[in-house]
């Protein structure tokens, strides 16, 4: 074993010798090793320049936010990437722009081109594109006693009661990034946005992110092939998750939370194998859907919510660099007014801190745990808290039914699966019902997420994790609890307008610790342009505390929240022509 290790370091040293010190610092170690051993590698080139999208918060409509974010991202990428495309063209390398994060995916990068790219000052890093496998959900033997026209999970979260109000998700578009979807399934065909008056039009409604077979699969066995021009599922997973969001065949199979909503889809895996590039490709397409030639992007056709029942774990090659790109994509989608729902993972047997799979642990992801029919956390459901960049993050955000969930499978059938993959779609459907109940909330991501958190049924546990107790709510087992979409819809209907946000220049606010346990937090903002005020608001925008900031050079302040009950709050700072706005959780 010792001899093998020495040889490995010797070979790696040779690989490093092919690059200057400055170049080597930009090229991820895995990329250098692959270039040395194979001569080529799948890689993503990250550019240093990123876009400040804070102005999007000042725009009231989802359409305006989407158009602004798309234009800024696209223009920045085209300008900053221009000299790199000349290098790629001269080397006759095919590549795909990932303008959503200002990066370029290169399927077959060679060492000479890597050297030129790394030498360019616009390049921040050249990172690997590992292929990761979706752990399949567990199939359940269907219990006849649980079978009814409306599935138990839909009843449990109150969706059927919302339908009784005439609210079924109408006017809302749900997206699924998954193994694809059987669009002709009887429970889904009438819900597909591309099925207009029985004349299918897949432009802007479907995108296949799989243009190359995964080397670990048998090419001849994929029923969808490559670059499918119509929605197709090469596994059961994508059809099942979509069924839980919108499914209803009109013949007694009411499997979807929001049967009045429309759906669009993107295939991001080849029979369960995906990669950061395929995930980012789908995120990009959802921000501005294109025609089937992947041209003429239109942000007006972006969905309201995206379900993501997949992961990119470090055990399969993902790591901080490609995680940062996925986090950036989610941040940019949120700025465009799109809610991003993510399954928390199925590593609950590992106990505390098992929400350790990207993108579930990102602070900006709305992560979902899984419960059973008795409102008890499923044994497999990953527990929090999560850690991201040395920060403790309360995860999951909420929980939803995820054990023995019956939904659609390709070929017109139905099956029961268990996993947080089944819980996430319940929440995506709930988002559609909330927006359908109050269309003014379309694009108001923070408000929608807060509604789901504050109206959730509080559930507790005996497990304590990283000093966070689970006998109170929110907690690292259930988050804020199991969602109650009826209560969320009723609360949404009482909101006349989204929570107002001042329209000045934005101030970055850092809050630590967050979540807060003992009630005292440190607020850090740096130097302010003028004297101002610091306010604490509840999720409805009601003022709870106000503190005067008499000096322009204010930098930090200890804030005491002991008198406030557990829950979600917002810290807002207004000073001169600037403002800051940050969420805080007390547990």
Coordinates of C-alpha atoms in Angstrom, one line a residue:
X1 CA 0.0 0.0 0.0
X2 CA 2.8 2.4 0.9
X3 CA 4.5 1.8 -2.5
X4 CA 1.3 2.5 -4.3
X5 CA 0.8 5.8 -2.5
X6 CA 4.4 7.0 -3.2
X7 CA 3.8 6.2 -6.9
X8 CA 0.6 8.1 -6.9
X9 CA 2.2 11.2 -5.5
X10 CA 5.1 10.8 -8.0
X11 CA 2.7 10.7 -10.9
X12 CA 0.8 13.7 -9.6
X13 CA 4.0 15.6 -9.3
X14 CA 4.7 14.9 -13.0
X15 CA 1.2 16.2 -13.8
X16 CA 1.7 19.4 -11.8
X17 CA 5.0 19.9 -13.7
X18 CA 3.0 20.4 -16.9
X19 CA 1.6 23.7 -15.6
X20 CA 3.1 26.8 -14.1
X21 CA 2.5 27.5 -10.4
X22 CA -0.2 30.1 -11.2
X23 CA -1.9 27.8 -13.7
X24 CA -1.8 24.8 -11.3
X25 CA -3.5 26.8 -8.6
X26 CA -6.4 27.4 -11.0
X27 CA -6.8 23.8 -12.2
X28 CA -8.5 21.4 -9.8
X29 CA -6.3 18.5 -8.8
X30 CA -8.7 15.9 -10.2
X31 CA -8.6 17.7 -13.6
X32 CA -4.8 17.7 -13.6
X33 CA -4.6 14.0 -12.7
X34 CA -7.1 13.1 -15.5
X35 CA -5.3 15.2 -18.1
X36 CA -2.1 13.5 -17.2
X37 CA -3.5 9.9 -17.3
X38 CA -6.0 10.2 -20.1
X39 CA -5.0 13.4 -22.0
X40 CA -8.5 14.8 -21.8
X41 CA -11.2 15.4 -19.3
X42 CA -14.8 16.7 -18.8
X43 CA -14.3 20.1 -17.2
X44 CA -16.1 23.3 -16.3
X45 CA -14.3 26.6 -16.6
X46 CA -15.5 29.0 -13.9
X47 CA -15.0 32.7 -14.6
X48 CA -14.2 35.2 -11.9
X49 CA -16.7 37.9 -12.8
X50 CA -20.1 37.4 -11.2
X51 CA -23.3 39.5 -11.5
X52 CA -24.8 41.6 -8.7
X53 CA -28.5 40.8 -9.0
X54 CA -29.7 42.7 -5.9
X55 CA -31.7 45.2 -8.0
X56 CA -34.1 42.3 -8.8
X57 CA -35.5 42.6 -5.3
X58 CA -36.8 46.0 -6.2
X59 CA -38.9 44.6 -9.0
X60 CA -42.4 43.6 -8.0
X61 CA -43.5 41.1 -10.7
X62 CA -42.0 37.7 -11.4
X63 CA -41.9 38.5 -15.1
X64 CA -39.9 41.6 -14.5
X65 CA -37.5 39.8 -12.2
X66 CA -36.9 37.0 -14.7
X67 CA -36.3 39.3 -17.6
X68 CA -33.8 41.4 -15.6
X69 CA -31.9 38.5 -14.2
X70 CA -31.7 36.8 -17.6
X71 CA -30.5 39.9 -19.4
X72 CA -27.8 40.6 -16.8
X73 CA -26.5 37.0 -16.6
X74 CA -26.5 36.5 -20.4
X75 CA -24.8 39.9 -21.2
X76 CA -22.1 39.4 -18.6
X77 CA -21.3 35.9 -19.8
X78 CA -21.2 36.8 -23.4
X79 CA -18.8 39.8 -22.7
X80 CA -16.5 38.1 -20.2
X81 CA -16.3 34.7 -22.0
X82 CA -15.6 36.1 -25.5
X83 CA -11.7 35.7 -25.3
X84 CA -12.1 32.1 -24.0
X85 CA -14.3 31.1 -26.9
X86 CA -11.6 32.2 -29.3
X87 CA -9.2 29.7 -27.5
X88 CA -11.8 27.0 -27.8
X89 CA -12.6 27.7 -31.4
X90 CA -8.9 27.7 -32.3
X91 CA -8.5 24.3 -30.6
X92 CA -11.7 23.0 -32.3
X93 CA -13.2 22.1 -29.0
X94 CA -17.0 21.8 -28.6
X95 CA -18.3 23.5 -25.5
X96 CA -21.6 24.8 -23.9
X97 CA -22.0 28.2 -22.2
X98 CA -23.5 28.1 -18.7
X99 CA -24.4 31.7 -18.5
X100 CA -26.5 31.1 -15.4
X101 CA -23.3 30.9 -13.4
X102 CA -20.8 32.4 -15.9
X103 CA -19.0 29.2 -16.7
X104 CA -18.3 27.0 -19.8
X105 CA -18.7 23.2 -19.9
X106 CA -16.1 21.5 -22.1
X107 CA -16.7 17.7 -22.6
X108 CA -13.2 17.0 -24.0
X109 CA -10.7 19.4 -22.6
X110 CA -7.1 18.7 -23.5
X111 CA -4.0 19.8 -21.7
X112 CA -2.8 22.4 -24.1
X113 CA -6.2 24.2 -24.0
X114 CA -6.3 23.9 -20.2
X115 CA -3.0 25.6 -20.0
X116 CA -4.2 28.5 -22.2
X117 CA -7.5 28.9 -20.4
X118 CA -5.8 28.8 -16.9
X119 CA -3.4 31.5 -18.0
X120 CA -6.3 33.9 -18.9
X121 CA -7.1 36.4 -16.1
X122 CA -10.8 36.0 -16.6
X123 CA -10.7 32.4 -15.4
X124 CA -11.1 31.7 -11.8
X125 CA -10.9 27.9 -11.8
X126 CA -11.1 24.8 -14.0
X127 CA -13.0 22.1 -12.2
X128 CA -14.1 18.5 -12.7
X129 CA -17.5 17.3 -13.8
X130 CA -18.0 14.0 -11.9
X131 CA -20.8 11.7 -12.7
X132 CA -23.0 10.9 -9.7
X133 CA -25.7 8.3 -9.2
X134 CA -29.3 8.9 -8.0
X135 CA -30.0 6.3 -5.2
X136 CA -33.4 4.9 -6.2
X137 CA -36.3 5.2 -3.8
X138 CA -37.5 2.1 -2.1
X139 CA -40.6 0.5 -3.8
X140 CA -43.4 -0.3 -1.4
X141 CA -45.9 -3.1 -1.5
X142 CA -49.2 -1.1 -1.9
X143 CA -51.5 -1.4 1.1
X144 CA -55.1 -1.8 0.0
X145 CA -56.3 -0.2 3.2
X146 CA -54.5 3.0 2.3
X147 CA -55.8 3.2 -1.2
X148 CA -58.4 5.8 -2.0
X149 CA -59.2 8.2 -4.9
X150 CA -57.2 10.9 -3.1
X151 CA -53.8 9.8 -1.8
X152 CA -53.1 9.9 1.9
X153 CA -50.3 12.5 1.6
X154 CA -52.6 14.9 -0.2
X155 CA -55.2 14.5 2.5
X156 CA -52.6 14.8 5.2
X157 CA -51.3 18.2 4.1
X158 CA -54.8 19.7 3.5
X159 CA -54.6 19.9 -0.3
X160 CA -58.0 18.3 -0.8
X161 CA -59.5 21.0 1.4
X162 CA -57.8 23.7 -0.7
X163 CA -59.4 22.2 -3.8
X164 CA -62.8 22.5 -2.2
X165 CA -62.1 26.3 -2.2
X166 CA -61.8 26.1 -6.0
X167 CA -58.0 26.4 -5.8
X168 CA -56.1 23.6 -7.7
X169 CA -53.0 25.4 -8.9
X170 CA -54.5 27.0 -11.9
X171 CA -52.3 29.6 -13.5
X172 CA -49.1 28.1 -12.1
X173 CA -46.3 26.3 -13.8
X174 CA -44.4 23.5 -12.0
X175 CA -41.0 22.2 -13.3
X176 CA -39.3 18.9 -12.6
X177 CA -35.5 18.4 -13.1
X178 CA -35.2 14.6 -12.9
X179 CA -34.9 11.4 -15.0
X180 CA -37.5 12.8 -17.5
X181 CA -41.2 12.3 -17.6
X182 CA -43.7 10.1 -19.5
X183 CA -45.8 13.0 -20.8
X184 CA -48.5 10.7 -22.3
X185 CA -49.3 9.0 -18.9
X186 CA -53.1 9.4 -18.4
X187 CA -52.5 11.3 -15.1
X188 CA -50.1 13.8 -16.7
X189 CA -50.9 14.3 -20.4
X190 CA -53.6 16.9 -19.8
X191 CA -51.4 18.8 -17.3
X192 CA -48.4 19.2 -19.7
X193 CA -48.0 22.8 -20.8
X194 CA -46.9 21.5 -24.2
X195 CA -50.2 19.7 -24.8
X196 CA -52.4 22.5 -26.2
X197 CA -55.8 21.4 -27.5
X198 CA -54.4 17.9 -28.1
X199 CA -51.7 19.2 -30.4
X200 CA -48.3 18.8 -28.6
X201 CA -45.7 21.5 -28.9
X202 CA -42.6 20.6 -27.0
X203 CA -40.8 23.9 -27.7
X204 CA -40.2 25.8 -24.4
X205 CA -41.8 23.0 -22.4
X206 CA -39.2 20.2 -22.5
X207 CA -35.4 20.1 -22.6
X208 CA -33.2 17.0 -22.6
X209 CA -29.9 17.7 -20.8
X210 CA -28.5 14.3 -21.8
X211 CA -26.5 14.6 -25.0
X212 CA -23.9 11.9 -24.1
X213 CA -24.3 8.5 -22.6
X214 CA -22.8 7.9 -19.2
X215 CA -19.8 5.5 -19.5
X216 CA -21.1 3.4 -16.7
X217 CA -24.3 2.6 -18.5
X218 CA -25.0 0.4 -21.5
X219 CA -25.7 2.7 -24.4
X220 CA -28.2 0.4 -26.1
X221 CA -30.6 0.2 -23.1
X222 CA -31.6 3.8 -22.7
X223 CA -35.2 4.0 -24.0
X224 CA -35.0 7.8 -24.5
X225 CA -31.7 7.9 -26.4
X226 CA -30.0 11.3 -26.5
X227 CA -31.4 14.8 -27.0
X228 CA -35.0 13.5 -27.0
X229 CA -37.4 15.9 -28.7
X230 CA -40.3 15.0 -26.5
X231 CA -40.6 14.3 -22.7
X232 CA -39.3 10.8 -22.0
X233 CA -38.4 9.0 -18.8
X234 CA -35.6 6.5 -18.8
X235 CA -36.4 5.5 -15.3
X236 CA -39.4 5.6 -13.0
X237 CA -38.3 8.5 -10.8
X238 CA -39.2 11.6 -12.8
X239 CA -42.7 10.4 -13.8
X240 CA -43.4 9.5 -10.1
X241 CA -42.3 12.9 -8.8
X242 CA -44.3 14.8 -11.4
X243 CA -47.4 12.7 -10.6
X244 CA -47.2 13.8 -7.0
X245 CA -47.1 17.4 -8.1
X246 CA -49.9 17.6 -10.7
X247 CA -51.3 14.1 -11.4
X248 CA -54.9 13.2 -12.0
X249 CA -56.3 10.9 -14.6
X250 CA -59.9 11.8 -14.1
X251 CA -60.6 8.2 -13.4
X252 CA -60.1 8.0 -9.6
X253 CA -56.3 8.4 -9.4
X254 CA -55.9 11.8 -7.7
X255 CA -52.2 11.6 -7.0
X256 CA -51.2 15.2 -7.5
X257 CA -51.2 18.1 -4.9
X258 CA -51.9 20.8 -7.6
X259 CA -53.9 19.1 -10.4
X260 CA -54.8 22.4 -11.9
X261 CA -51.2 23.5 -12.5
X262 CA -49.3 22.9 -15.7
X263 CA -45.9 21.2 -15.8
X264 CA -42.7 21.4 -17.9
X265 CA -39.6 19.2 -17.5
X266 CA -35.9 18.7 -18.1
X267 CA -34.0 15.4 -18.1
X268 CA -30.8 15.8 -16.1
X269 CA -29.8 12.1 -15.7
X270 CA -29.0 9.1 -17.9
X271 CA -30.8 6.3 -16.0
X272 CA -29.9 7.8 -12.7
X273 CA -26.4 9.2 -13.6
X274 CA -26.1 12.9 -13.7
X275 CA -23.3 15.5 -13.3
X276 CA -22.9 19.1 -12.3
X277 CA -23.0 20.1 -16.0
X278 CA -26.3 18.4 -16.6
X279 CA -27.8 19.8 -13.4
X280 CA -26.7 23.3 -14.3
X281 CA -27.9 22.9 -17.9
X282 CA -31.4 22.2 -16.6
X283 CA -31.3 25.1 -14.1
X284 CA -30.3 27.4 -16.9
X285 CA -33.1 26.1 -19.2
X286 CA -35.7 26.7 -16.4
X287 CA -34.5 30.3 -16.0
X288 CA -35.2 31.0 -19.7
X289 CA -36.8 28.0 -21.5
X290 CA -35.7 27.6 -25.2
X291 CA -37.1 25.9 -28.3
X292 CA -36.1 22.3 -29.1
X293 CA -32.9 23.6 -30.9
X294 CA -31.9 25.2 -27.6
X295 CA -32.3 28.6 -29.1
X296 CA -34.3 31.8 -28.5
X297 CA -34.5 31.7 -24.7
X298 CA -37.6 33.3 -23.1
X299 CA -37.6 34.0 -19.4
X300 CA -41.3 34.8 -19.5
X301 CA -41.9 31.1 -19.8
X302 CA -39.9 30.2 -16.7
X303 CA -41.8 28.1 -14.1
X304 CA -42.9 29.3 -10.7
X305 CA -41.3 26.4 -8.8
X306 CA -38.8 23.7 -9.5
X307 CA -38.7 20.3 -7.8
X308 CA -35.2 18.7 -7.4
X309 CA -35.2 15.1 -6.1
X310 CA -31.6 14.4 -6.7
X311 CA -28.2 15.1 -5.2
X312 CA -24.5 15.6 -5.9
X313 CA -22.5 14.0 -2.9
X314 CA -18.8 14.3 -2.2
X315 CA -18.5 10.5 -2.0
X316 CA -19.1 10.4 -5.8
X317 CA -16.7 13.2 -6.7
X318 CA -18.7 16.4 -6.1
X319 CA -17.0 19.0 -3.9
X320 CA -16.8 22.7 -2.9
X321 CA -16.1 24.0 -6.4
X322 CA -19.0 22.4 -8.3
X323 CA -21.2 22.9 -5.2
X324 CA -20.5 26.7 -5.4
X325 CA -21.7 26.7 -9.0
X326 CA -24.9 24.9 -8.1
X327 CA -25.4 27.2 -5.2
X328 CA -24.9 30.2 -7.5
X329 CA -27.5 28.8 -9.9
X330 CA -30.1 28.5 -7.1
X331 CA -29.3 32.0 -5.9
X332 CA -29.8 33.4 -9.4
X333 CA -33.1 31.5 -9.9
X334 CA -34.4 32.8 -6.6
X335 CA -33.5 36.3 -7.7
X336 CA -35.6 35.6 -10.8
X337 CA -38.6 34.8 -8.6
X338 CA -38.4 30.9 -8.9
X339 CA -38.9 28.7 -5.8
X340 CA -36.3 25.9 -5.7
X341 CA -37.5 22.8 -3.7
X342 CA -34.9 20.2 -2.8
X343 CA -35.2 16.8 -1.2
X344 CA -33.1 16.5 2.0
X345 CA -31.7 13.1 1.2
X346 CA -32.1 9.5 2.5
X347 CA -29.2 9.2 4.9
X348 CA -31.2 9.4 8.1
X349 CA -29.7 6.2 9.5
X350 CA -26.5 8.2 9.9
X351 CA -28.2 10.5 12.4
X352 CA -27.4 14.1 13.1
X353 CA -25.9 16.1 10.2
X354 CA -26.9 13.7 7.5
X355 CA -28.3 16.5 5.3
X356 CA -24.9 16.4 3.7
X357 CA -25.7 16.2 0.0
X358 CA -25.8 19.2 -2.3
X359 CA -27.9 21.1 -3.1
X360 CA -30.0 20.1 0.1
X361 CA -27.6 21.8 2.5
X362 CA -27.4 25.2 0.7
X363 CA -29.0 28.0 2.8
X364 CA -30.9 29.1 -0.3
X365 CA -32.4 25.7 -1.0
X366 CA -35.8 24.9 0.5
X367 CA -35.0 21.4 1.8
X368 CA -37.7 18.8 2.6
X369 CA -37.7 15.9 5.0
X370 CA -40.0 12.9 4.8
X371 CA -42.8 11.8 7.1
X372 CA -45.0 8.8 7.2
X373 CA -48.8 8.4 7.5
X374 CA -48.6 8.8 11.3
X375 CA -46.8 12.2 11.0
X376 CA -43.6 10.6 12.3
X377 CA -40.3 11.3 10.6
X378 CA -39.3 8.5 8.2
X379 CA -36.3 6.5 9.4
X380 CA -34.5 7.2 6.1
X381 CA -35.1 11.0 6.1
X382 CA -31.8 12.9 6.5
X383 CA -31.4 14.9 9.7
X384 CA -29.8 18.3 10.2
X385 CA -28.3 20.6 11.0
X386 CA -26.3 21.1 7.8
X387 CA -22.9 22.8 7.4
X388 CA -22.0 24.9 4.5
X389 CA -18.8 26.9 4.4
X390 CA -18.3 26.6 8.1
X391 CA -21.8 27.8 8.8
X392 CA -24.5 25.9 10.7
X393 CA -27.7 25.8 8.6
X394 CA -31.1 24.6 10.0
X395 CA -32.2 21.8 7.7
X396 CA -34.6 20.5 6.6
X397 CA -36.8 23.6 6.2
X398 CA -40.0 21.6 6.5
X399 CA -41.2 18.0 6.1
X400 CA -43.9 16.4 4.0
X401 CA -45.3 12.9 3.2
X402 CA -42.6 10.7 1.8
X403 CA -43.2 7.1 2.8
X404 CA -45.3 4.7 0.8
X405 CA -46.4 7.5 -1.7
X406 CA -48.4 6.2 -4.6
X407 CA -47.9 8.0 -7.9
X408 CA -47.4 7.5 -11.7
X409 CA -44.8 5.4 -13.4
X410 CA -44.0 5.2 -17.1
X411 CA -46.4 3.2 -19.3
X412 CA -49.6 4.4 -17.6
X413 CA -49.1 2.5 -14.3
X414 CA -48.9 3.5 -10.7
X415 CA -46.5 2.4 -7.9
X416 CA -45.7 3.3 -4.3
X417 CA -42.2 4.6 -3.5
X418 CA -40.5 5.9 -0.3
X419 CA -37.9 8.6 -0.1
X420 CA -37.5 12.3 0.4
X421 CA -37.7 12.3 -3.4
X422 CA -41.5 11.7 -2.7
X423 CA -41.7 14.4 -0.1
X424 CA -40.3 17.3 -2.2
X425 CA -43.0 17.1 -4.8
X426 CA -45.7 17.5 -2.1
X427 CA -44.1 20.9 -1.3
X428 CA -43.6 22.0 -4.9
X429 CA -47.3 21.3 -5.4
X430 CA -48.1 23.2 -2.2
X431 CA -46.2 26.2 -3.7
X432 CA -48.5 26.1 -6.7
X433 CA -51.6 26.1 -4.6
X434 CA -50.3 29.2 -2.6
X435 CA -49.6 31.1 -5.8
X436 CA -52.9 30.1 -7.3
X437 CA -54.7 31.3 -4.1
X438 CA -52.9 34.7 -4.3
X439 CA -51.3 35.4 -7.7
X440 CA -49.6 38.5 -6.3
X441 CA -47.2 36.2 -4.5
X442 CA -45.8 34.9 -7.8
X443 CA -42.0 35.6 -7.7
X444 CA -42.0 36.4 -4.0
X445 CA -39.8 33.4 -3.0
X446 CA -39.0 34.4 0.6
X447 CA -42.6 35.1 1.4
X448 CA -43.8 31.8 0.0
X449 CA -41.2 29.8 1.9
X450 CA -42.0 31.7 5.1
X451 CA -45.7 30.9 4.7
X452 CA -45.0 27.2 4.5
X453 CA -42.7 27.4 7.5
X454 CA -44.9 29.4 9.8
X455 CA -48.1 27.4 9.1
X456 CA -46.4 23.9 9.3
X457 CA -47.7 21.5 11.9
X458 CA -45.0 21.5 14.6
X459 CA -43.5 18.1 15.2
X460 CA -40.8 17.2 17.7
X461 CA -38.4 14.4 18.5
X462 CA -35.9 13.3 21.2
X463 CA -32.8 13.7 19.1
X464 CA -30.5 16.7 19.8
X465 CA -28.0 17.7 17.2
X466 CA -25.1 20.1 17.5
X467 CA -26.7 21.8 20.5
X468 CA -30.1 22.1 18.7
X469 CA -32.9 20.5 20.6
X470 CA -35.6 18.6 18.7
X471 CA -38.2 18.8 21.5
X472 CA -39.0 22.3 20.2
X473 CA -39.9 23.7 16.8
X474 CA -38.1 24.3 14.4
X475 CA -35.7 21.5 14.9
X476 CA -33.1 19.5 12.9
X477 CA -35.4 16.5 12.4
X478 CA -38.6 18.0 11.0
X479 CA -37.5 21.6 10.4
X480 CA -40.6 23.7 11.0
X481 CA -42.8 20.6 10.8
X482 CA -45.0 18.9 8.3
X483 CA -46.5 21.3 5.9
X484 CA -50.1 22.4 6.2
X485 CA -51.0 23.8 2.8
X486 CA -54.6 24.7 3.8
X487 CA -53.3 26.9 6.6
X488 CA -50.6 28.4 4.2
X489 CA -53.3 29.1 1.5
X490 CA -55.6 30.8 4.1
X491 CA -52.6 32.9 5.3
X492 CA -51.7 33.8 1.7
X493 CA -55.2 35.0 1.0
X494 CA -54.9 37.5 3.8
X495 CA -51.8 39.1 2.3
X496 CA -52.9 42.0 0.1
X497 CA -49.4 42.7 -1.3
X498 CA -46.0 41.0 -0.9
X499 CA -43.9 42.2 2.0
X500 CA -42.5 45.6 0.8
X501 CA -38.8 46.0 0.4
X502 CA -37.1 49.4 0.3
X503 CA -35.8 50.4 -3.1
X504 CA -32.3 51.6 -2.2
X505 CA -28.9 50.2 -2.7
X506 CA -28.5 46.9 -0.8
X507 CA -26.3 46.4 2.3
X508 CA -25.0 43.0 3.0
X509 CA -25.9 41.8 6.5
X510 CA -24.1 38.9 8.4
X511 CA -26.0 37.4 11.4
X512 CA -24.3 34.9 13.7
X513 CA -25.3 32.5 15.0
X514 CA -28.2 31.8 12.7
X515 CA -30.2 29.9 13.7
X516 CA -30.1 31.5 17.2
X517 CA -30.6 29.3 20.3
X518 CA -30.1 31.5 23.4
X519 CA -31.7 34.7 21.9
X520 CA -28.6 36.8 21.4
X521 CA -27.1 37.4 17.9
X522 CA -24.4 39.5 16.4
X523 CA -25.4 41.8 13.5
X524 CA -22.4 42.8 11.3
X525 CA -22.8 45.1 8.3
X526 CA -19.6 47.0 7.8
X527 CA -19.6 50.8 7.3
X528 CA -22.9 52.4 6.6
X529 CA -23.2 55.5 4.3
X530 CA -25.2 57.4 6.9
X531 CA -27.1 57.1 10.2
X532 CA -30.1 54.9 10.1
X533 CA -32.2 52.3 11.8
X534 CA -32.2 48.6 12.5
X535 CA -35.6 46.8 12.6
X536 CA -36.8 43.3 13.5
X537 CA -39.9 42.3 11.5
X538 CA -42.2 39.2 11.6
X539 CA -42.9 37.3 8.3
X540 CA -45.9 39.5 7.7
X541 CA -43.8 42.7 7.9
X542 CA -45.0 43.8 11.3
X543 CA -42.4 45.8 13.3
X544 CA -41.3 44.1 16.5
X545 CA -38.1 46.0 17.4
X546 CA -36.5 49.2 16.2
X547 CA -33.0 50.4 17.1
X548 CA -31.4 53.8 16.1
X549 CA -28.1 53.6 14.4
X550 CA -26.7 57.2 15.1
X551 CA -23.4 56.9 13.3
X552 CA -22.4 56.3 9.7
X553 CA -19.6 54.1 10.7
X554 CA -21.8 51.4 12.4
X555 CA -20.2 48.0 12.0
X556 CA -21.8 45.6 14.5
X557 CA -24.4 45.3 17.2
X558 CA -25.5 42.6 19.6
X559 CA -29.3 42.0 19.2
X560 CA -31.4 40.4 22.0
X561 CA -34.3 38.3 20.7
X562 CA -35.0 36.5 24.0
X563 CA -38.5 38.0 24.3
X564 CA -39.5 36.7 20.9
X565 CA -41.0 33.2 20.5
X566 CA -39.3 30.6 18.3
X567 CA -39.8 31.2 14.6
X568 CA -38.7 33.1 11.6
X569 CA -38.0 36.9 11.6
X570 CA -36.3 39.4 9.4
X571 CA -33.6 42.0 10.2
X572 CA -33.8 45.1 8.1
X573 CA -31.4 48.0 8.1
X574 CA -32.1 51.3 6.4
X575 CA -29.5 54.0 6.3
X576 CA -29.4 56.9 3.9
X577 CA -29.7 55.6 0.4
X578 CA -29.0 52.0 1.3
X579 CA -30.8 49.0 2.9
X580 CA -30.2 45.5 4.1
X581 CA -32.7 42.7 4.6
X582 CA -31.8 39.3 6.1
X583 CA -33.8 36.3 7.4
X584 CA -33.1 35.0 11.0
X585 CA -34.4 31.8 12.7
X586 CA -34.9 31.4 16.4
X587 CA -35.1 27.9 17.7

